[in-house]
CSV table of C-alpha atoms in Angstrom, one decimal:
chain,number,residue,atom,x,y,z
M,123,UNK,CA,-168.1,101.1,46.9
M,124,UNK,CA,-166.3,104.5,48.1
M,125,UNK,CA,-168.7,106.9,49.3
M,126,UNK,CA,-166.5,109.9,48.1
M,127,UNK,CA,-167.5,112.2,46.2
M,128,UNK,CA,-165.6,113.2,42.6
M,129,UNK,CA,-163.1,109.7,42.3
M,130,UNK,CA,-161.9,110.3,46.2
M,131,UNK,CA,-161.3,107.0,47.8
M,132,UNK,CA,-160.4,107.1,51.5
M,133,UNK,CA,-157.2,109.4,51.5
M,134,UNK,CA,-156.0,109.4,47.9
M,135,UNK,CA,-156.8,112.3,45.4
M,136,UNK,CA,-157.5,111.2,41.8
M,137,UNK,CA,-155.0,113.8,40.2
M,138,UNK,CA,-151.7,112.7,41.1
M,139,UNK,CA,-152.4,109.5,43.7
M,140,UNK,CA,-150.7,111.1,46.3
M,141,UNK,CA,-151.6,109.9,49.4
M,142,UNK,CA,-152.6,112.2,52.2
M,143,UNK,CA,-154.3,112.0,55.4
M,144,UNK,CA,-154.1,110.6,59.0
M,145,UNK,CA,-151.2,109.3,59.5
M,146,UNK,CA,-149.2,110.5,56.1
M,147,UNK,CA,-145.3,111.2,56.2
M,148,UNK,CA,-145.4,113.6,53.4
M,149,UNK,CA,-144.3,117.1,54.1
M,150,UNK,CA,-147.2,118.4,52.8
M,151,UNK,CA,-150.3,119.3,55.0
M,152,UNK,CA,-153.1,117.4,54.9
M,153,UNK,CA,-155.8,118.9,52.1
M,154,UNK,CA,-159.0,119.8,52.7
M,155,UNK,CA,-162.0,118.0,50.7
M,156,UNK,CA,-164.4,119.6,48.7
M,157,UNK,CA,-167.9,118.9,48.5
M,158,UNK,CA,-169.3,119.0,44.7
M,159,UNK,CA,-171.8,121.7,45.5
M,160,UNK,CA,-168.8,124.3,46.4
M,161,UNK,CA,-167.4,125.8,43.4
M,162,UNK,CA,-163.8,125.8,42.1
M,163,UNK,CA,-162.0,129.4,43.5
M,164,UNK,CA,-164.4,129.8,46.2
M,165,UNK,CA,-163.7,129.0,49.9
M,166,UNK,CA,-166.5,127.5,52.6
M,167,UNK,CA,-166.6,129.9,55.6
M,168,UNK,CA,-167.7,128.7,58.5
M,169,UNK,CA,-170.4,130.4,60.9
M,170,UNK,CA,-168.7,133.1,62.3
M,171,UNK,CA,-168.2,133.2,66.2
M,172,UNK,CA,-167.2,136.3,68.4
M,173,UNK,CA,-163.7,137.2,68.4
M,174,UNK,CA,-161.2,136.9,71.2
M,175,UNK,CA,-161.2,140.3,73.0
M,176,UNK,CA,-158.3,142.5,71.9
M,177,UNK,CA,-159.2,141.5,68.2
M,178,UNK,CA,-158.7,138.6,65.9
M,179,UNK,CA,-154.9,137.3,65.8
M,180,UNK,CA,-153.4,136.3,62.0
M,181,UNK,CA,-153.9,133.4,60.9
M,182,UNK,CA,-151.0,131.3,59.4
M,183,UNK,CA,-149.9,130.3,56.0
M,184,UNK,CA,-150.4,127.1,54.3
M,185,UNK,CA,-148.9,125.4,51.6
M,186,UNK,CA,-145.5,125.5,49.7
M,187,UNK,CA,-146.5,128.1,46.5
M,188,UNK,CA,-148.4,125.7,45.3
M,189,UNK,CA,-152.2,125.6,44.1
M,190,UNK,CA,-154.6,123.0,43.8
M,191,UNK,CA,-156.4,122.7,40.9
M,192,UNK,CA,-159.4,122.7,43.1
M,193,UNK,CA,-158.8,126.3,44.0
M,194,UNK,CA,-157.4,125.4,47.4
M,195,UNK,CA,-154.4,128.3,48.3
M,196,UNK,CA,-150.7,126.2,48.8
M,197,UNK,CA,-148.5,128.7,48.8
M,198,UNK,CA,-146.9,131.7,50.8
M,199,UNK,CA,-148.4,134.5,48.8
M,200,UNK,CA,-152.1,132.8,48.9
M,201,UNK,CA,-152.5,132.4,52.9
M,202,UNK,CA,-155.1,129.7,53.9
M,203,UNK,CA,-158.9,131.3,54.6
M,204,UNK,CA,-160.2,130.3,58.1
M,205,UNK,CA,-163.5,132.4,57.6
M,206,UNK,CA,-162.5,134.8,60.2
M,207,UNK,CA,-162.6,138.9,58.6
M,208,UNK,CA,-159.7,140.1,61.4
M,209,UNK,CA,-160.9,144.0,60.1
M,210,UNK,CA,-165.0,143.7,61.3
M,211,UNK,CA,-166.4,143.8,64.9
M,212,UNK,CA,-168.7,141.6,65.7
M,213,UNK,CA,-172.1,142.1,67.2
M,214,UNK,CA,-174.7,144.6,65.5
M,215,UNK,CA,-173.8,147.9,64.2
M,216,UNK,CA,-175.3,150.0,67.3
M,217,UNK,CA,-173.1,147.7,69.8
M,218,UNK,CA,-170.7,148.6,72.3
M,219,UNK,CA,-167.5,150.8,70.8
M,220,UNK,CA,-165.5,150.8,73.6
M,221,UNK,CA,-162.4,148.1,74.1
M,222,UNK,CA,-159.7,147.5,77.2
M,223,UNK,CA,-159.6,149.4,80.1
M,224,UNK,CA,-156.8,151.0,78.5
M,225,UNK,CA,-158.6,154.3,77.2
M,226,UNK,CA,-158.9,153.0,73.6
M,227,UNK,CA,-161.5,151.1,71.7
M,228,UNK,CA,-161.6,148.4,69.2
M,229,UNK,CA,-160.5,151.0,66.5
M,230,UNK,CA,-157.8,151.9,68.1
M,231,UNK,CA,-159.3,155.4,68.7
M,232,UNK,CA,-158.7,157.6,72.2
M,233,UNK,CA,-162.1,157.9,74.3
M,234,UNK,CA,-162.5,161.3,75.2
M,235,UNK,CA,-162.2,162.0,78.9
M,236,UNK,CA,-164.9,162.8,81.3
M,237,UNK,CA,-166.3,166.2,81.3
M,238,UNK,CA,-165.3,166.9,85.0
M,239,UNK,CA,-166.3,170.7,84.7
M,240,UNK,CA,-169.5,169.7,83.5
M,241,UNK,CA,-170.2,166.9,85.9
M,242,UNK,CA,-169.4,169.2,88.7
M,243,UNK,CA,-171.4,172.0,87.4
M,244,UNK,CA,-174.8,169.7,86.9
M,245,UNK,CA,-174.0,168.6,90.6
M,246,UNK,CA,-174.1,171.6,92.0
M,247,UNK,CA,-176.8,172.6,90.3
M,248,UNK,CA,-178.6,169.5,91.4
M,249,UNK,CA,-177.2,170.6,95.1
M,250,UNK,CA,-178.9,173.9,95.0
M,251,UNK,CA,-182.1,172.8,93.7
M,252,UNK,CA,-182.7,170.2,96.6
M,253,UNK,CA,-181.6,172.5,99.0
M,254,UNK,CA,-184.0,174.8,97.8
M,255,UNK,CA,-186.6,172.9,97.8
M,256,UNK,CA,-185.9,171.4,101.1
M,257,UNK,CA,-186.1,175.2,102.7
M,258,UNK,CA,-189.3,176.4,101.4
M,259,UNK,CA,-191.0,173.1,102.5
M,260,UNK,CA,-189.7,173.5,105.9
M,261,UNK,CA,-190.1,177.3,106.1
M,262,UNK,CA,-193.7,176.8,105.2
M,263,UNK,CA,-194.1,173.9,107.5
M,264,UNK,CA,-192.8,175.8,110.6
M,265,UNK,CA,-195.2,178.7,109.5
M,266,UNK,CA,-198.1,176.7,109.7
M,267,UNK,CA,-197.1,175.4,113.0
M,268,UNK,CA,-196.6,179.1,114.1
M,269,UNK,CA,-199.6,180.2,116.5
M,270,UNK,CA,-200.1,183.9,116.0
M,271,UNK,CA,-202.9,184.4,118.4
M,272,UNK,CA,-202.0,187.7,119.9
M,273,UNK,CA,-203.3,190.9,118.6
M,274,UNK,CA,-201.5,194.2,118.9
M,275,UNK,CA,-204.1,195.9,117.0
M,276,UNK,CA,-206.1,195.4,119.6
M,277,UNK,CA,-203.8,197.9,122.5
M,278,UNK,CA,-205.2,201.5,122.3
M,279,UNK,CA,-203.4,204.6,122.7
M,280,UNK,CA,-199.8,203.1,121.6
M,281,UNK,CA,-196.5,205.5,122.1
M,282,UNK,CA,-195.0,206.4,119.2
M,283,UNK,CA,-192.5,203.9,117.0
M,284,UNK,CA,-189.0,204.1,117.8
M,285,UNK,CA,-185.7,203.0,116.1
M,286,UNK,CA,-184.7,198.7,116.4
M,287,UNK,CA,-187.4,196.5,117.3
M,288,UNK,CA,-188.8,195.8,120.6
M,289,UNK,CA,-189.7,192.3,121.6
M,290,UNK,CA,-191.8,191.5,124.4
M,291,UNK,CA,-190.9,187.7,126.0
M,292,UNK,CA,-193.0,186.1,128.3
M,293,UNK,CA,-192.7,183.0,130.1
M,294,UNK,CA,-196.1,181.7,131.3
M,295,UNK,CA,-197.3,178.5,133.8
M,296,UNK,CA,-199.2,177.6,131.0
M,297,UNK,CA,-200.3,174.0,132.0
M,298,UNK,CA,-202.0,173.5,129.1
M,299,UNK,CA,-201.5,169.8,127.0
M,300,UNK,CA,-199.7,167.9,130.1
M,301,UNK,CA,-200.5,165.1,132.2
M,302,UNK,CA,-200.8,164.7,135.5
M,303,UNK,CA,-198.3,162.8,135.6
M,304,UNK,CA,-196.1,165.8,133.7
M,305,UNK,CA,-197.5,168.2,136.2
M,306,UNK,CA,-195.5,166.7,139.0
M,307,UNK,CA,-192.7,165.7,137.5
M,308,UNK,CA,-191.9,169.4,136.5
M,309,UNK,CA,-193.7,170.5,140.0
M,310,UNK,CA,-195.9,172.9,137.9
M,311,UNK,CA,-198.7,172.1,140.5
M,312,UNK,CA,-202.1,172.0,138.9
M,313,UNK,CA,-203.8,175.8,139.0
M,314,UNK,CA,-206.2,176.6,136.3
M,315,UNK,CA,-205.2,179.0,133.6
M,316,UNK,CA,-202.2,180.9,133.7
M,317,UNK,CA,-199.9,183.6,135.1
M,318,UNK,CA,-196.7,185.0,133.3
M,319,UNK,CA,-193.8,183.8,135.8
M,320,UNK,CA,-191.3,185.7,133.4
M,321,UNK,CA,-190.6,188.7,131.4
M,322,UNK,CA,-188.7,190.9,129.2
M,323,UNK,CA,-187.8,193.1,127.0
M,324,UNK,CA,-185.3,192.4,124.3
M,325,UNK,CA,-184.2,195.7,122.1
M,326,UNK,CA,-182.5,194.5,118.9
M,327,UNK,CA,-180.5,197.3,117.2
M,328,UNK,CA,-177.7,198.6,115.3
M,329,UNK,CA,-175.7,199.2,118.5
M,330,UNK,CA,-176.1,196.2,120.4
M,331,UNK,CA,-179.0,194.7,122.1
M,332,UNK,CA,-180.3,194.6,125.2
M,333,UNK,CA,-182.1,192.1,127.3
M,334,UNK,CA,-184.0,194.1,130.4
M,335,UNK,CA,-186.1,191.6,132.6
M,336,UNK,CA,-189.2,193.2,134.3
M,337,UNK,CA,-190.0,191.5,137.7
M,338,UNK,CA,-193.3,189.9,137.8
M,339,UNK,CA,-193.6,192.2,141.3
M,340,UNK,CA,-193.1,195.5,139.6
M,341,UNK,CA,-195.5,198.3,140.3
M,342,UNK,CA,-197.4,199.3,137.8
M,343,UNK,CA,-200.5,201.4,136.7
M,344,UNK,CA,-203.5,199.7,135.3
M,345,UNK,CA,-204.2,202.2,132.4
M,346,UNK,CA,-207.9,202.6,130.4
M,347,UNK,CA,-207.9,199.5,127.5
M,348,UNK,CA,-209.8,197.3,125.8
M,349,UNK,CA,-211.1,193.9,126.1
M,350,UNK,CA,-209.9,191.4,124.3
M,351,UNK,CA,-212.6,189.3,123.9
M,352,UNK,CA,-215.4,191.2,124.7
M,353,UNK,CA,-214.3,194.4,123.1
M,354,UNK,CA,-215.7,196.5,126.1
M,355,UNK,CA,-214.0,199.8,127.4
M,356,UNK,CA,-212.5,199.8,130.9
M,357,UNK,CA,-211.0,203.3,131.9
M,358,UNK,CA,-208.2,203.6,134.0
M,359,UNK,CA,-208.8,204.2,137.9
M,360,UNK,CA,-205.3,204.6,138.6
M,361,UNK,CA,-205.2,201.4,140.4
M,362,UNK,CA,-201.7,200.2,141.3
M,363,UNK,CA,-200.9,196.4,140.9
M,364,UNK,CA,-198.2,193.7,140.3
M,365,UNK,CA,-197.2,193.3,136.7
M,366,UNK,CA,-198.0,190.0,136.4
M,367,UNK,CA,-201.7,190.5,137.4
M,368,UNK,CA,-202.2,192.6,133.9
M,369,UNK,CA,-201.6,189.1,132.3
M,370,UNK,CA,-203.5,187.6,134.8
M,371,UNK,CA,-206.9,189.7,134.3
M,372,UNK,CA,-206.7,190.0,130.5
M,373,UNK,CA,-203.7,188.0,128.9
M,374,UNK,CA,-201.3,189.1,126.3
M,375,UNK,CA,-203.0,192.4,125.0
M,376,UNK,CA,-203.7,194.2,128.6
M,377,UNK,CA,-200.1,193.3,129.4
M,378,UNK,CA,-199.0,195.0,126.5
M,379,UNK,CA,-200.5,197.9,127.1
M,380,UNK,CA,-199.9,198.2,130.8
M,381,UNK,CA,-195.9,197.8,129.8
M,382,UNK,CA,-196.3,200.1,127.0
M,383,UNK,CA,-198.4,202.6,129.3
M,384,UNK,CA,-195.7,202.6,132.0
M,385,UNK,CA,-192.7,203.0,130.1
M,386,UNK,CA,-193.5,204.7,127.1
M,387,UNK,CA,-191.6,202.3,125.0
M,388,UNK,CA,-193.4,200.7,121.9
M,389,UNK,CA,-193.8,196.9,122.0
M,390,UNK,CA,-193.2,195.4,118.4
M,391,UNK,CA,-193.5,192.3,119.0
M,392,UNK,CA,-194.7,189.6,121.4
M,393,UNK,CA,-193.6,185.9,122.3
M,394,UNK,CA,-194.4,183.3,125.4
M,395,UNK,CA,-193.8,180.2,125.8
M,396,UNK,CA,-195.7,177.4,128.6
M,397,UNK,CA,-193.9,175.2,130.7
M,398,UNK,CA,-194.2,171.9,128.6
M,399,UNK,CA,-193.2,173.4,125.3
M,400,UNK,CA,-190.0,175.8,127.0
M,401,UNK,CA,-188.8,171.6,129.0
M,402,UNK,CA,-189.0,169.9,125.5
M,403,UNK,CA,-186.8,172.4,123.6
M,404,UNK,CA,-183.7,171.8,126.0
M,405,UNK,CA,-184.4,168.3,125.6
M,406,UNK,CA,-184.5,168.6,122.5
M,407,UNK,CA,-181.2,170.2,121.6
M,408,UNK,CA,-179.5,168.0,124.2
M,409,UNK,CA,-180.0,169.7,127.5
M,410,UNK,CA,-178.2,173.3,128.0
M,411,UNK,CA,-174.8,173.6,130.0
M,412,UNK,CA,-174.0,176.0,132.8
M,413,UNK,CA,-171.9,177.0,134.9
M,414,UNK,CA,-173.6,177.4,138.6
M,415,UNK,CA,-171.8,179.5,140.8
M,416,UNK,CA,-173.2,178.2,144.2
M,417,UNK,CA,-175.1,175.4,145.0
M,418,UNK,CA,-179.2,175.7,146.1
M,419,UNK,CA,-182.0,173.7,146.7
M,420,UNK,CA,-186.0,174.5,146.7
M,421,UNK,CA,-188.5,172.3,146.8
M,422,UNK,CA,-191.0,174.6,145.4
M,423,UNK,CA,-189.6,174.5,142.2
M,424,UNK,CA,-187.9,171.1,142.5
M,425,UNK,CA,-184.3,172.2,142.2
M,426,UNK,CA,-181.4,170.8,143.6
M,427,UNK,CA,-177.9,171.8,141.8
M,428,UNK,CA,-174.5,171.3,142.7
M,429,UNK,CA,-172.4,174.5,142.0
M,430,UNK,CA,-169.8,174.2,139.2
M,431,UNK,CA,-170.5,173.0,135.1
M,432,UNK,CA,-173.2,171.0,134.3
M,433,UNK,CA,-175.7,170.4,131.2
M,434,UNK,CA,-179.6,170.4,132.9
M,435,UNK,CA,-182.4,168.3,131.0
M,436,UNK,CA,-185.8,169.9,130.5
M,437,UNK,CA,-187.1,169.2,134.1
M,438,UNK,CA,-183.7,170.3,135.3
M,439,UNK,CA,-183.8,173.8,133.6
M,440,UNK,CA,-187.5,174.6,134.3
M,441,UNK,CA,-186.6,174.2,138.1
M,442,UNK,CA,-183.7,176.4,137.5
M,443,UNK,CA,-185.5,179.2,135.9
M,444,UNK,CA,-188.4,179.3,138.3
M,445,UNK,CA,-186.4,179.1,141.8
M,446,UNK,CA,-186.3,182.7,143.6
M,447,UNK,CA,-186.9,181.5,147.1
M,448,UNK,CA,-183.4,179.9,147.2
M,449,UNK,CA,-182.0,183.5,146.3
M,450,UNK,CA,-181.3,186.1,148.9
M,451,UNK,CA,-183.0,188.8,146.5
M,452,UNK,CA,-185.8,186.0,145.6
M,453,UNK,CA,-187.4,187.7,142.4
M,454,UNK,CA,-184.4,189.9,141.4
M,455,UNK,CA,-182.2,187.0,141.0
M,456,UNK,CA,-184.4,185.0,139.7
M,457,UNK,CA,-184.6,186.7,137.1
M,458,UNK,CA,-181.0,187.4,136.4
M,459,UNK,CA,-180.9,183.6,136.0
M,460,UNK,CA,-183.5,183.6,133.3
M,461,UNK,CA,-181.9,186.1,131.3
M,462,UNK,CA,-178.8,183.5,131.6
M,463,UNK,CA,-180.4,180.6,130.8
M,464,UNK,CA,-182.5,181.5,127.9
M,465,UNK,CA,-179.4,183.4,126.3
M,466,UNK,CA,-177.4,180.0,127.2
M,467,UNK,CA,-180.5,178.2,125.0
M,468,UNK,CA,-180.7,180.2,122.2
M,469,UNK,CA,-176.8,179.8,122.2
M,470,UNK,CA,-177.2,176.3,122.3
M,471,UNK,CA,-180.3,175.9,119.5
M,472,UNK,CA,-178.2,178.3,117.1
M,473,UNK,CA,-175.2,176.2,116.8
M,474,UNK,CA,-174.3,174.1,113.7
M,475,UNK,CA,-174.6,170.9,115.5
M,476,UNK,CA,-178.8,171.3,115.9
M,477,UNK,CA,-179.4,173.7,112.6
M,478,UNK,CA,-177.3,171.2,110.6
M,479,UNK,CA,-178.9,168.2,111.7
M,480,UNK,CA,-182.3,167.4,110.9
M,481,UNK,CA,-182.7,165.1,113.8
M,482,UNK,CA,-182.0,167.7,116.1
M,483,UNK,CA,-183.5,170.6,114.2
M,484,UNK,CA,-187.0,169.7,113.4
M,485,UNK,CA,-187.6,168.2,116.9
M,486,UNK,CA,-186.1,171.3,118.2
M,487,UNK,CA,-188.1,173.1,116.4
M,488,UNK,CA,-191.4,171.5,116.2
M,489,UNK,CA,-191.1,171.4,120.6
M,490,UNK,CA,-191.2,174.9,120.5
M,491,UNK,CA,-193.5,175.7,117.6
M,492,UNK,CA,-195.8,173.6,119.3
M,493,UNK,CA,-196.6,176.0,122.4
M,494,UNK,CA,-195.0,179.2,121.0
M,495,UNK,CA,-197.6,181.9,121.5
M,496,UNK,CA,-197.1,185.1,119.4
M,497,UNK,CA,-198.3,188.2,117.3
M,498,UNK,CA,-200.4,187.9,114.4
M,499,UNK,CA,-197.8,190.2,112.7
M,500,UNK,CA,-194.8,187.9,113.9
M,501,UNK,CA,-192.9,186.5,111.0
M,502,UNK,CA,-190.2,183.4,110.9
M,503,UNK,CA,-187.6,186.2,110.2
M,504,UNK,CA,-188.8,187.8,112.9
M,505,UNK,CA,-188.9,185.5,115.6
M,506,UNK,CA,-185.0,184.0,113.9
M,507,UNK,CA,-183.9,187.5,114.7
M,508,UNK,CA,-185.0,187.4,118.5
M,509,UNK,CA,-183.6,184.2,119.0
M,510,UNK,CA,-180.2,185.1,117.2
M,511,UNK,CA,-180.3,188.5,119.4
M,512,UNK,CA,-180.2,186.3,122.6
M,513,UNK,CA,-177.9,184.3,121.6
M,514,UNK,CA,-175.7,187.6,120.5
M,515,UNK,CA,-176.2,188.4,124.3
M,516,UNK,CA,-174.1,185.6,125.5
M,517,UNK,CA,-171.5,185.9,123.3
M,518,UNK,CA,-171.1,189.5,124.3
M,519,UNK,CA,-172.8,191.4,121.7
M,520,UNK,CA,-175.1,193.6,124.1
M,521,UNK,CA,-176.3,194.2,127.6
M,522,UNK,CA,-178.7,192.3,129.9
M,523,UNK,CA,-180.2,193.8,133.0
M,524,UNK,CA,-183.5,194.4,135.8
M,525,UNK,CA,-185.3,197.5,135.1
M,526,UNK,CA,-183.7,199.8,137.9
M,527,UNK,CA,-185.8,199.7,141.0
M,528,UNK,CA,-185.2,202.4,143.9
M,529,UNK,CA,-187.0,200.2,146.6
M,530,UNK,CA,-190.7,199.3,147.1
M,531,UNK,CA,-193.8,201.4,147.0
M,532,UNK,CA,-196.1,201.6,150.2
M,533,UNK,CA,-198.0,198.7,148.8
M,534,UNK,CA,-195.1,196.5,148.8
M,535,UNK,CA,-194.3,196.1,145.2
M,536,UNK,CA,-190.9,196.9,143.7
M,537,UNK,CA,-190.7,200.3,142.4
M,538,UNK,CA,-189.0,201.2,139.3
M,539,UNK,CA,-187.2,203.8,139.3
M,540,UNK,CA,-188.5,206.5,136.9
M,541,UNK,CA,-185.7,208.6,136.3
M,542,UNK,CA,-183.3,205.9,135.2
M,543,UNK,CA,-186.0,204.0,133.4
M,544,UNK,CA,-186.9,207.6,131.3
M,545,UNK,CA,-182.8,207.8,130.5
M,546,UNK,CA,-183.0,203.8,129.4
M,547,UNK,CA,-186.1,204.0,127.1
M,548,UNK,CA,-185.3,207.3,125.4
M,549,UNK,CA,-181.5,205.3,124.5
M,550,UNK,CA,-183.7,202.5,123.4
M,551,UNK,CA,-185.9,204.6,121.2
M,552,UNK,CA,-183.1,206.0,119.4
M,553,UNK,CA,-181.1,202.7,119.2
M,554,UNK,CA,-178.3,204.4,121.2
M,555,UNK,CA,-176.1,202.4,123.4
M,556,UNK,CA,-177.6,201.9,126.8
M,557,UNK,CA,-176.1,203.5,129.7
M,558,UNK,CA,-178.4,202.8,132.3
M,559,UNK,CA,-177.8,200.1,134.5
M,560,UNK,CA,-179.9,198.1,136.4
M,561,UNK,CA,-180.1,195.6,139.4
């Protein structure tokens, strides 16, 4: 019994008995069969599959005009139906529009091109706002670190404000937060409290600035002030002393006032640095180059250079800067070579290769925020501007200098001498171009 359906018996059709199927030699293709449940005229499609990228290719024609009374197409007008629609895309309706690599898309449209001006312009803006963001959270974290301990308010009897701003710098043997170990490495010895072993003025104005050192054996007038801690009135005996020994009996403020009292020029501002905090600086911006004219040795302040170019760590430059008994003129030149060295530093911390790298910068920066004494009035700006005024210095944009001396007094001390230093500070005062020279 044949098992199919509608008279079909193996490979012959019960309309005509042609024979067709595996293995026929007629010209005509093989038909398809038709189940009984699939209606004359209509066409079984099969499950649709996903198209071959680039689009569905056209399907070929069947037949030779004729048609099957089964509704099967035969012909060249009536092409055969393989179930594929070659005019939908695939996939659901919120899918992926875009075709080839090309530039077009399975319609055959143009994608638009990138935005560039807008891409560039959220960039930027992106830029700006991390920038931004990065500079107030570091401005406010070197503020905090700021120690504004110093209190001008404090100095009686002030002279009267001039023109520029005046910065007192001092350069202390603050011990304070080392080792023992530290200690002698950096042959700081190990005396309790702590002595200014430097100073100067620094005058930054509209017509250059000026750096004038003031050697720790000037003589000076102790004048009538105020304690700073206990608040208690000492008048003025007229008693004549080493500058240092201001700072020595009642830090910061009394040396202030002794500086002011004996020149007559306002102090703005006020800035020192210890001995541990001014070493890790130059180690951290990489040690400081300079050029050493003539070789020296002391073993007071551990130094021992070779004359010609050469870049000194921290330990290095703090023997460099205390050394005087190596010099012929001991504190004079001594102080000539601070003046070069801290110029030579703020030279050095200024350039783009520490501000423009953050691992340079904020260890540069937290080494010396760390032991940075100044005035409670002292801003960031502030202090940026004294440290971009010394580095002016070395490229030539102002004057350093010793207050002018005339020779010692009958105690021994170096003696300033007052006409020149009256002709300096009136220049200063005004913001006029100094004249005066110095030592």
């Amino acid at each position: 019994m044949s098992d199919w359906p509608g008279g079909w018996t193996g490979d012959t059709r019960d309309n005509g008995g042609d024979r067709y199927g595996r293995g026929s030699a007629s010209a005509d293709p093989e038909g398809a069969r038709v189940m009984r449940h699939v209606q004359r005229g209509q066409v079984p499609r099969p499950r649709p599959s996903a198209p071959p990228r680039g689009g569905v290719p056209p399907q070929p024609s069947y037949g030779n005009g004729e048609r099957y009374q089964d509704g099967y197409a035969q012909g060249p007008g009536d092409a055969y139906d393989s179930g594929y629609n070659t005019g939908q895309v695939y996939g659901s309706g919120g899918g992926r529009r875009g075709g080839d690599d090309d530039g077009y898309d399975y319609y055959g449209t143009a994608r638009p091109a990138p935005n560039w001006r807008r891409r560039i312009k959220v960039g930027s803006l992106t830029l700006v706002v991390v920038l931004l963001a990065v500079s107030i959270g570091t401005y406010f974290w070197a503020d905090s670190k700021l120690k504004r301990e110093v209190d001008l308010s404090k100095v009686i009897e002030r002279p009267a404000e001039g023109e520029g701003t005046n910065y007192l710098i001092v350069g202390s043997d603050s011990r304070e937060g080392m080792t023992a170990e530290e200690k002698k490495k950096l042959h700081t010895g190990s005396a309790e409290g702590k002595r200014t072993d430097s100073m100067m003025i620094l005058h930054v104005g509209d017509n250059g600035n000026t750096m004038i050192s003031l050697p720790r054996d000037s003589n000076v007038v102790i004048p009538t002030f105020v304690g700073s801690e206990s608040g208690k009135t000492f008048p003025g005996t007229g008693r004549q002393v080493k500058l240092n020994a201001a700072y020595a009996e009642d830090g910061p403020e009394l040396l202030v006032r002794t500086v002011e009292y004996n020149t007559g020029l306002r102090i703005d501002h006020y800035a020192e640095i210890g001995f541990a905090g001014f070493a890790k600086i130059v180690d951290a911006v990489g040690g400081v180059e300079m050029d050493i004219p003539k070789a020296f040795k002391d073993k007071n302040s551990g130094a021992d250079f070779q004359a010609g170019k050469q870049t000194l760590n921290g330990e290095q430059a703090l023997a460099f800067v205390r050394t005087r008994y190596a010099f012929p003129g001991s504190d004079l030149d001594r102080t000539k070579n601070q003046q070069k060295f801290l110029a030579a530093l703020a030279s050095q911390a200024a350039t783009p290769s520490t501000v423009l790298n953050p691992f340079k910068l904020y260890p540069t920066m937290g080494a010396g925020l760390d032991t940075l004494v100044v005035d409670k009035d002292m801003s960031l700006f502030d202090l940026a501007s004294m440290f971009w005024a010394m580095k002016g210095i070395t490229g030539g944009d102002g004057k350093s200098m010793n207050m002018p001396l005339s020779g010692n007094a009958a105690n021994g001390n170096l003696q300033w001498d007052t006409t020149k230093v009256k002709t300096l500070v009136n220049e200063l005062k005004n913001d006029e171009k100094v004249t005066v020279s110095g030592d």
